[in-house]
């Protein structure tokens, strides 16, 4: 690897950016493509074709290294992805079900709730807990394009500050429990905080895919399914265009 390419990769890692290092196997020529087309989208001596860029983007979405054969040339696609993180606001029963599911899926999970009787080590053993107010807790976290933020409290005093911070971040998945009426009222409050419709449309509300979930465990599954769909570039739609699972 040439030094310029290595330096670019290290910068991307330092910025918590996903990247794919593409190597043409016939001669070792390389290119580096990031998840932000506006900043240092690609570097290296290898010319990127549309087909090669598409394969690299697919590998990035899948978090999986792979080989590709395009126009008679073989390439190795080495994916470098930052860690997945999940911030759960509300140490409620759904959070207790969602934490182990998210961990199995590879997320580092933090549960945030200023109510110490809820967010306790007894209820969430071996889980990172914060008893700060949600906005303060999220301000102290590194929110990246690999971060998901889900509010579970149904309490605007706790959910709204978290959603405000979430919308100001690059989090790939933002979701909130609550009925459609609750979400409509939430939109008004977030607009009052300065967020426009396009920003608020990033919120998946009600949270979760419409699988008929009722119990906390089922709702947790629906939220995890929607989160995964968004992460992998699926078709789940946020806000009013989706029939969420949890009310």
PDB file of C-alpha atoms in Angstrom:
ATOM      1  CA  UNK A   1       0.000   0.000   0.000  1.00  0.00           C
ATOM      2  CA  UNK A   2       1.300   3.433  -0.914  1.00  0.00           C
ATOM      3  CA  UNK A   3       1.828   5.879   1.915  1.00  0.00           C
ATOM      4  CA  UNK A   4      -0.751   8.337   0.588  1.00  0.00           C
ATOM      5  CA  UNK A   5      -3.389   5.621   0.531  1.00  0.00           C
ATOM      6  CA  UNK A   6      -2.437   4.443   4.021  1.00  0.00           C
ATOM      7  CA  UNK A   7      -2.602   8.011   5.334  1.00  0.00           C
ATOM      8  CA  UNK A   8      -6.048   8.468   3.781  1.00  0.00           C
ATOM      9  CA  UNK A   9      -7.250   5.220   5.354  1.00  0.00           C
ATOM     10  CA  UNK A  10      -5.944   6.233   8.765  1.00  0.00           C
ATOM     11  CA  UNK A  11      -7.707   9.592   8.486  1.00  0.00           C
ATOM     12  CA  UNK A  12     -10.964   7.842   7.649  1.00  0.00           C
ATOM     13  CA  UNK A  13     -10.590   5.527  10.622  1.00  0.00           C
ATOM     14  CA  UNK A  14      -9.830   8.447  12.933  1.00  0.00           C
ATOM     15  CA  UNK A  15     -13.015  10.139  11.707  1.00  0.00           C
ATOM     16  CA  UNK A  16     -15.107   6.954  12.238  1.00  0.00           C
ATOM     17  CA  UNK A  17     -15.744   6.723   8.529  1.00  0.00           C
ATOM     18  CA  UNK A  18     -16.364   3.473   6.686  1.00  0.00           C
ATOM     19  CA  UNK A  19     -14.072   2.739   3.761  1.00  0.00           C
ATOM     20  CA  UNK A  20     -13.301   0.087   1.185  1.00  0.00           C
ATOM     21  CA  UNK A  21      -9.763  -0.540  -0.013  1.00  0.00           C
ATOM     22  CA  UNK A  22      -9.944  -1.954  -3.538  1.00  0.00           C
ATOM     23  CA  UNK A  23      -6.992  -3.910  -4.862  1.00  0.00           C
ATOM     24  CA  UNK A  24      -6.719  -5.112  -8.462  1.00  0.00           C
ATOM     25  CA  UNK A  25      -5.250  -8.571  -8.092  1.00  0.00           C
ATOM     26  CA  UNK A  26      -3.413  -8.609 -11.425  1.00  0.00           C
ATOM     27  CA  UNK A  27      -1.028  -5.761 -10.543  1.00  0.00           C
ATOM     28  CA  UNK A  28      -1.800  -4.585  -6.983  1.00  0.00           C
ATOM     29  CA  UNK A  29      -3.142  -1.185  -8.040  1.00  0.00           C
ATOM     30  CA  UNK A  30      -5.350   0.215  -5.296  1.00  0.00           C
ATOM     31  CA  UNK A  31      -8.081   2.751  -4.649  1.00  0.00           C
ATOM     32  CA  UNK A  32      -9.751   3.791  -1.433  1.00  0.00           C
ATOM     33  CA  UNK A  33     -13.404   4.767  -1.382  1.00  0.00           C
ATOM     34  CA  UNK A  34     -15.176   6.218   1.641  1.00  0.00           C
ATOM     35  CA  UNK A  35     -18.779   6.468   2.764  1.00  0.00           C
ATOM     36  CA  UNK A  36     -18.800  10.222   2.209  1.00  0.00           C
ATOM     37  CA  UNK A  37     -18.719  11.138  -1.438  1.00  0.00           C
ATOM     38  CA  UNK A  38     -18.289  14.811  -0.569  1.00  0.00           C
ATOM     39  CA  UNK A  39     -15.032  14.388   1.299  1.00  0.00           C
ATOM     40  CA  UNK A  40     -12.068  12.446   0.003  1.00  0.00           C
ATOM     41  CA  UNK A  41     -14.421  10.111  -1.784  1.00  0.00           C
ATOM     42  CA  UNK A  42     -11.638   8.150  -3.381  1.00  0.00           C
ATOM     43  CA  UNK A  43      -7.906   8.108  -3.583  1.00  0.00           C
ATOM     44  CA  UNK A  44      -5.244   5.855  -5.069  1.00  0.00           C
ATOM     45  CA  UNK A  45      -3.926   5.024  -8.497  1.00  0.00           C
ATOM     46  CA  UNK A  46      -6.752   2.706  -9.512  1.00  0.00           C
ATOM     47  CA  UNK A  47      -9.419   4.335 -11.683  1.00  0.00           C
ATOM     48  CA  UNK A  48     -12.884   3.672 -10.307  1.00  0.00           C
ATOM     49  CA  UNK A  49     -15.531   2.609 -12.781  1.00  0.00           C
ATOM     50  CA  UNK A  50     -19.208   2.871 -11.924  1.00  0.00           C
ATOM     51  CA  UNK A  51     -19.465  -0.914 -11.680  1.00  0.00           C
ATOM     52  CA  UNK A  52     -16.504  -1.124  -9.315  1.00  0.00           C
ATOM     53  CA  UNK A  53     -17.812   1.712  -7.153  1.00  0.00           C
ATOM     54  CA  UNK A  54     -21.200  -0.028  -6.955  1.00  0.00           C
ATOM     55  CA  UNK A  55     -19.589  -3.283  -5.826  1.00  0.00           C
ATOM     56  CA  UNK A  56     -17.556  -1.414  -3.218  1.00  0.00           C
ATOM     57  CA  UNK A  57     -20.682   0.331  -1.911  1.00  0.00           C
ATOM     58  CA  UNK A  58     -22.468  -3.031  -1.670  1.00  0.00           C
ATOM     59  CA  UNK A  59     -19.550  -4.523   0.267  1.00  0.00           C
ATOM     60  CA  UNK A  60     -19.606  -1.527   2.608  1.00  0.00           C
ATOM     61  CA  UNK A  61     -23.337  -1.929   3.279  1.00  0.00           C
ATOM     62  CA  UNK A  62     -22.830  -5.622   4.006  1.00  0.00           C
ATOM     63  CA  UNK A  63     -19.746  -5.076   6.213  1.00  0.00           C
ATOM     64  CA  UNK A  64     -18.158  -7.921   4.329  1.00  0.00           C
ATOM     65  CA  UNK A  65     -14.863  -8.264   2.477  1.00  0.00           C
ATOM     66  CA  UNK A  66     -15.258  -9.912  -0.899  1.00  0.00           C
ATOM     67  CA  UNK A  67     -13.829 -10.377  -4.364  1.00  0.00           C
ATOM     68  CA  UNK A  68     -15.336  -9.049  -7.560  1.00  0.00           C
ATOM     69  CA  UNK A  69     -14.705  -9.816 -11.222  1.00  0.00           C
ATOM     70  CA  UNK A  70     -15.474  -6.953 -13.583  1.00  0.00           C
ATOM     71  CA  UNK A  71     -14.562  -6.843 -17.277  1.00  0.00           C
ATOM     72  CA  UNK A  72     -12.118  -9.713 -16.895  1.00  0.00           C
ATOM     73  CA  UNK A  73     -10.258  -8.196 -13.921  1.00  0.00           C
ATOM     74  CA  UNK A  74     -10.447  -9.527 -10.369  1.00  0.00           C
ATOM     75  CA  UNK A  75     -10.492  -7.216  -7.374  1.00  0.00           C
ATOM     76  CA  UNK A  76     -10.312  -7.700  -3.609  1.00  0.00           C
ATOM     77  CA  UNK A  77     -12.621  -5.404  -1.638  1.00  0.00           C
ATOM     78  CA  UNK A  78     -11.374  -4.908   1.932  1.00  0.00           C
ATOM     79  CA  UNK A  79     -14.045  -3.272   4.075  1.00  0.00           C
ATOM     80  CA  UNK A  80     -13.011  -1.104   7.030  1.00  0.00           C
ATOM     81  CA  UNK A  81     -16.086  -0.292   9.122  1.00  0.00           C
ATOM     82  CA  UNK A  82     -16.286   1.627  12.417  1.00  0.00           C
ATOM     83  CA  UNK A  83     -17.957  -0.118  15.330  1.00  0.00           C
ATOM     84  CA  UNK A  84     -21.741  -0.165  15.495  1.00  0.00           C
ATOM     85  CA  UNK A  85     -23.192   1.603  18.518  1.00  0.00           C
ATOM     86  CA  UNK A  86     -26.705   1.885  19.912  1.00  0.00           C
ATOM     87  CA  UNK A  87     -27.987   4.446  22.404  1.00  0.00           C
ATOM     88  CA  UNK A  88     -31.237   3.449  24.093  1.00  0.00           C
ATOM     89  CA  UNK A  89     -33.047   6.257  25.887  1.00  0.00           C
ATOM     90  CA  UNK A  90     -35.321   4.733  28.489  1.00  0.00           C
ATOM     91  CA  UNK A  91     -34.369   1.806  30.714  1.00  0.00           C
ATOM     92  CA  UNK A  92     -37.752   0.150  30.244  1.00  0.00           C
ATOM     93  CA  UNK A  93     -38.793  -3.447  29.593  1.00  0.00           C
ATOM     94  CA  UNK A  94     -38.314  -3.092  25.846  1.00  0.00           C
ATOM     95  CA  UNK A  95     -34.731  -1.974  26.462  1.00  0.00           C
ATOM     96  CA  UNK A  96     -34.139  -5.072  28.581  1.00  0.00           C
ATOM     97  CA  UNK A  97     -35.203  -7.194  25.616  1.00  0.00           C
ATOM     98  CA  UNK A  98     -33.438  -5.099  22.977  1.00  0.00           C
ATOM     99  CA  UNK A  99     -30.019  -4.955  24.665  1.00  0.00           C
ATOM    100  CA  UNK A 100     -29.134  -8.662  24.228  1.00  0.00           C
ATOM    101  CA  UNK A 101     -30.490  -8.746  20.685  1.00  0.00           C
ATOM    102  CA  UNK A 102     -28.420  -5.714  19.715  1.00  0.00           C
ATOM    103  CA  UNK A 103     -25.312  -7.139  21.333  1.00  0.00           C
ATOM    104  CA  UNK A 104     -25.657 -10.362  19.376  1.00  0.00           C
ATOM    105  CA  UNK A 105     -25.969  -8.242  16.222  1.00  0.00           C
ATOM    106  CA  UNK A 106     -22.650  -6.574  17.045  1.00  0.00           C
ATOM    107  CA  UNK A 107     -23.674  -3.283  18.642  1.00  0.00           C
ATOM    108  CA  UNK A 108     -22.017  -1.644  21.599  1.00  0.00           C
ATOM    109  CA  UNK A 109     -25.034  -0.602  23.666  1.00  0.00           C
ATOM    110  CA  UNK A 110     -25.484   2.282  26.109  1.00  0.00           C
ATOM    111  CA  UNK A 111     -28.709   2.638  28.101  1.00  0.00           C
ATOM    112  CA  UNK A 112     -29.562   6.198  29.124  1.00  0.00           C
ATOM    113  CA  UNK A 113     -32.096   7.089  31.786  1.00  0.00           C
ATOM    114  CA  UNK A 114     -31.806   9.632  34.600  1.00  0.00           C
ATOM    115  CA  UNK A 115     -34.213   7.542  36.649  1.00  0.00           C
ATOM    116  CA  UNK A 116     -31.735   5.536  38.685  1.00  0.00           C
ATOM    117  CA  UNK A 117     -34.311   3.003  39.756  1.00  0.00           C
ATOM    118  CA  UNK A 118     -34.783   2.136  36.072  1.00  0.00           C
ATOM    119  CA  UNK A 119     -31.217   2.342  34.763  1.00  0.00           C
ATOM    120  CA  UNK A 120     -29.581   0.200  37.407  1.00  0.00           C
ATOM    121  CA  UNK A 121     -26.949  -2.504  37.283  1.00  0.00           C
ATOM    122  CA  UNK A 122     -29.488  -4.910  38.761  1.00  0.00           C
ATOM    123  CA  UNK A 123     -31.816  -4.449  35.787  1.00  0.00           C
ATOM    124  CA  UNK A 124     -29.046  -4.126  33.182  1.00  0.00           C
ATOM    125  CA  UNK A 125     -26.067  -6.207  34.318  1.00  0.00           C
ATOM    126  CA  UNK A 126     -22.833  -5.654  32.382  1.00  0.00           C
ATOM    127  CA  UNK A 127     -24.380  -2.883  30.267  1.00  0.00           C
ATOM    128  CA  UNK A 128     -22.992   0.639  29.878  1.00  0.00           C
ATOM    129  CA  UNK A 129     -25.418   2.883  31.775  1.00  0.00           C
ATOM    130  CA  UNK A 130     -25.807   6.632  31.969  1.00  0.00           C
ATOM    131  CA  UNK A 131     -27.973   8.397  34.527  1.00  0.00           C
ATOM    132  CA  UNK A 132     -27.403  11.765  32.875  1.00  0.00           C
ATOM    133  CA  UNK A 133     -30.220  13.544  31.096  1.00  0.00           C
ATOM    134  CA  UNK A 134     -30.419  12.198  27.552  1.00  0.00           C
ATOM    135  CA  UNK A 135     -29.076  15.316  25.827  1.00  0.00           C
ATOM    136  CA  UNK A 136     -26.116  15.484  28.200  1.00  0.00           C
ATOM    137  CA  UNK A 137     -25.436  11.774  27.811  1.00  0.00           C
ATOM    138  CA  UNK A 138     -25.522  11.956  24.004  1.00  0.00           C
ATOM    139  CA  UNK A 139     -23.289  15.045  24.052  1.00  0.00           C
ATOM    140  CA  UNK A 140     -20.711  12.894  25.796  1.00  0.00           C
ATOM    141  CA  UNK A 141     -20.901  10.087  23.247  1.00  0.00           C
ATOM    142  CA  UNK A 142     -19.311   9.793  19.823  1.00  0.00           C
ATOM    143  CA  UNK A 143     -22.295   9.702  17.459  1.00  0.00           C
ATOM    144  CA  UNK A 144     -21.242   8.486  14.025  1.00  0.00           C
ATOM    145  CA  UNK A 145     -22.795   7.228  10.814  1.00  0.00           C
ATOM    146  CA  UNK A 146     -22.737   3.807  12.509  1.00  0.00           C
ATOM    147  CA  UNK A 147     -24.794   4.924  15.515  1.00  0.00           C
ATOM    148  CA  UNK A 148     -28.453   4.115  16.146  1.00  0.00           C
ATOM    149  CA  UNK A 149     -30.508   6.088  18.669  1.00  0.00           C
ATOM    150  CA  UNK A 150     -33.874   4.831  19.932  1.00  0.00           C
ATOM    151  CA  UNK A 151     -36.119   6.587  22.465  1.00  0.00           C
ATOM    152  CA  UNK A 152     -38.394   4.354  24.499  1.00  0.00           C
ATOM    153  CA  UNK A 153     -39.792   6.417  27.360  1.00  0.00           C
ATOM    154  CA  UNK A 154     -42.993   7.961  25.905  1.00  0.00           C
ATOM    155  CA  UNK A 155     -42.016  10.989  28.017  1.00  0.00           C
ATOM    156  CA  UNK A 156     -41.300  14.193  26.037  1.00  0.00           C
ATOM    157  CA  UNK A 157     -39.074  15.467  28.851  1.00  0.00           C
ATOM    158  CA  UNK A 158     -36.701  12.589  28.132  1.00  0.00           C
ATOM    159  CA  UNK A 159     -37.353  11.708  24.488  1.00  0.00           C
ATOM    160  CA  UNK A 160     -37.332  15.195  22.978  1.00  0.00           C
ATOM    161  CA  UNK A 161     -33.855  16.271  24.152  1.00  0.00           C
ATOM    162  CA  UNK A 162     -32.480  12.964  22.883  1.00  0.00           C
ATOM    163  CA  UNK A 163     -34.170  13.325  19.496  1.00  0.00           C
ATOM    164  CA  UNK A 164     -32.942  16.900  19.248  1.00  0.00           C
ATOM    165  CA  UNK A 165     -29.366  15.711  19.676  1.00  0.00           C
ATOM    166  CA  UNK A 166     -29.923  12.715  17.406  1.00  0.00           C
ATOM    167  CA  UNK A 167     -31.170  14.910  14.562  1.00  0.00           C
ATOM    168  CA  UNK A 168     -28.056  17.054  14.858  1.00  0.00           C
ATOM    169  CA  UNK A 169     -25.886  13.947  14.451  1.00  0.00           C
ATOM    170  CA  UNK A 170     -25.080  11.609  11.572  1.00  0.00           C
ATOM    171  CA  UNK A 171     -26.787   8.638  13.255  1.00  0.00           C
ATOM    172  CA  UNK A 172     -27.973   6.218  10.580  1.00  0.00           C
ATOM    173  CA  UNK A 173     -31.098   5.189  12.501  1.00  0.00           C
ATOM    174  CA  UNK A 174     -33.255   7.354  14.745  1.00  0.00           C
ATOM    175  CA  UNK A 175     -36.490   5.944  16.128  1.00  0.00           C
ATOM    176  CA  UNK A 176     -39.056   6.702  18.800  1.00  0.00           C
ATOM    177  CA  UNK A 177     -41.869   4.747  20.372  1.00  0.00           C
ATOM    178  CA  UNK A 178     -45.321   6.265  20.375  1.00  0.00           C
ATOM    179  CA  UNK A 179     -48.535   6.374  18.397  1.00  0.00           C
ATOM    180  CA  UNK A 180     -48.984   8.334  15.196  1.00  0.00           C
ATOM    181  CA  UNK A 181     -50.776  11.046  17.179  1.00  0.00           C
ATOM    182  CA  UNK A 182     -47.883  11.117  19.637  1.00  0.00           C
ATOM    183  CA  UNK A 183     -45.461  11.400  16.742  1.00  0.00           C
ATOM    184  CA  UNK A 184     -47.438  14.255  15.193  1.00  0.00           C
ATOM    185  CA  UNK A 185     -47.202  16.203  18.456  1.00  0.00           C
ATOM    186  CA  UNK A 186     -43.533  15.312  18.672  1.00  0.00           C
ATOM    187  CA  UNK A 187     -42.970  16.801  15.223  1.00  0.00           C
ATOM    188  CA  UNK A 188     -44.427  20.110  16.387  1.00  0.00           C
ATOM    189  CA  UNK A 189     -42.144  20.215  19.404  1.00  0.00           C
ATOM    190  CA  UNK A 190     -39.058  19.381  17.327  1.00  0.00           C
ATOM    191  CA  UNK A 191     -39.997  22.047  14.804  1.00  0.00           C
ATOM    192  CA  UNK A 192     -40.055  24.506  17.700  1.00  0.00           C
ATOM    193  CA  UNK A 193     -36.475  23.443  18.429  1.00  0.00           C
ATOM    194  CA  UNK A 194     -35.470  24.429  14.907  1.00  0.00           C
ATOM    195  CA  UNK A 195     -35.728  21.181  12.959  1.00  0.00           C
ATOM    196  CA  UNK A 196     -37.391  21.277   9.569  1.00  0.00           C
ATOM    197  CA  UNK A 197     -39.612  18.582   8.077  1.00  0.00           C
ATOM    198  CA  UNK A 198     -36.827  16.892   6.127  1.00  0.00           C
ATOM    199  CA  UNK A 199     -34.762  16.509   9.287  1.00  0.00           C
ATOM    200  CA  UNK A 200     -37.675  15.217  11.353  1.00  0.00           C
ATOM    201  CA  UNK A 201     -38.499  12.729   8.594  1.00  0.00           C
ATOM    202  CA  UNK A 202     -35.318  10.888   9.608  1.00  0.00           C
ATOM    203  CA  UNK A 203     -37.167   9.659  12.701  1.00  0.00           C
ATOM    204  CA  UNK A 204     -38.776   6.247  12.426  1.00  0.00           C
ATOM    205  CA  UNK A 205     -41.920   6.806  14.426  1.00  0.00           C
ATOM    206  CA  UNK A 206     -43.579   4.657  15.522  1.00  0.00           C
ATOM    207  CA  UNK A 207     -40.391   2.637  15.868  1.00  0.00           C
ATOM    208  CA  UNK A 208     -40.100  -0.826  14.381  1.00  0.00           C
ATOM    209  CA  UNK A 209     -41.300  -2.800  11.396  1.00  0.00           C
ATOM    210  CA  UNK A 210     -45.040  -3.592  11.287  1.00  0.00           C
ATOM    211  CA  UNK A 211     -44.935  -7.237  12.371  1.00  0.00           C
ATOM    212  CA  UNK A 212     -47.839  -7.075  14.800  1.00  0.00           C
ATOM    213  CA  UNK A 213     -45.546  -6.831  17.803  1.00  0.00           C
ATOM    214  CA  UNK A 214     -47.251  -6.632  21.208  1.00  0.00           C
ATOM    215  CA  UNK A 215     -44.912  -7.791  23.976  1.00  0.00           C
ATOM    216  CA  UNK A 216     -41.667  -5.985  24.884  1.00  0.00           C
ATOM    217  CA  UNK A 217     -39.651  -8.797  23.316  1.00  0.00           C
ATOM    218  CA  UNK A 218     -41.645  -8.641  20.078  1.00  0.00           C
ATOM    219  CA  UNK A 219     -41.320  -4.857  19.895  1.00  0.00           C
ATOM    220  CA  UNK A 220     -37.577  -5.203  20.475  1.00  0.00           C
ATOM    221  CA  UNK A 221     -37.404  -7.643  17.561  1.00  0.00           C
ATOM    222  CA  UNK A 222     -39.342  -5.261  15.312  1.00  0.00           C
ATOM    223  CA  UNK A 223     -37.029  -2.359  16.184  1.00  0.00           C
ATOM    224  CA  UNK A 224     -33.926  -4.468  15.603  1.00  0.00           C
ATOM    225  CA  UNK A 225     -35.319  -5.649  12.265  1.00  0.00           C
ATOM    226  CA  UNK A 226     -35.972  -2.088  11.111  1.00  0.00           C
ATOM    227  CA  UNK A 227     -32.554  -0.949  12.317  1.00  0.00           C
ATOM    228  CA  UNK A 228     -30.929  -3.760  10.356  1.00  0.00           C
ATOM    229  CA  UNK A 229     -32.938  -2.958   7.257  1.00  0.00           C
ATOM    230  CA  UNK A 230     -31.802   0.667   7.347  1.00  0.00           C
ATOM    231  CA  UNK A 231     -28.187  -0.310   8.048  1.00  0.00           C
ATOM    232  CA  UNK A 232     -28.115  -2.619   5.052  1.00  0.00           C
ATOM    233  CA  UNK A 233     -29.762  -0.136   2.708  1.00  0.00           C
ATOM    234  CA  UNK A 234     -33.177  -1.760   2.751  1.00  0.00           C
ATOM    235  CA  UNK A 235     -36.584  -0.310   2.042  1.00  0.00           C
ATOM    236  CA  UNK A 236     -37.849   0.631   5.521  1.00  0.00           C
ATOM    237  CA  UNK A 237     -39.234   4.148   5.466  1.00  0.00           C
ATOM    238  CA  UNK A 238     -39.217   6.523   8.421  1.00  0.00           C
ATOM    239  CA  UNK A 239     -41.999   8.467   9.984  1.00  0.00           C
ATOM    240  CA  UNK A 240     -45.425   8.851   8.388  1.00  0.00           C
ATOM    241  CA  UNK A 241     -44.725   6.594   5.427  1.00  0.00           C
ATOM    242  CA  UNK A 242     -44.235   3.532   7.621  1.00  0.00           C
ATOM    243  CA  UNK A 243     -46.733   1.586   9.673  1.00  0.00           C
ATOM    244  CA  UNK A 244     -44.614   1.086  12.775  1.00  0.00           C
ATOM    245  CA  UNK A 245     -44.902  -1.780  15.177  1.00  0.00           C
ATOM    246  CA  UNK A 246     -44.975  -0.076  18.516  1.00  0.00           C
ATOM    247  CA  UNK A 247     -47.515   2.389  19.758  1.00  0.00           C
TER     248      UNK A 247
END
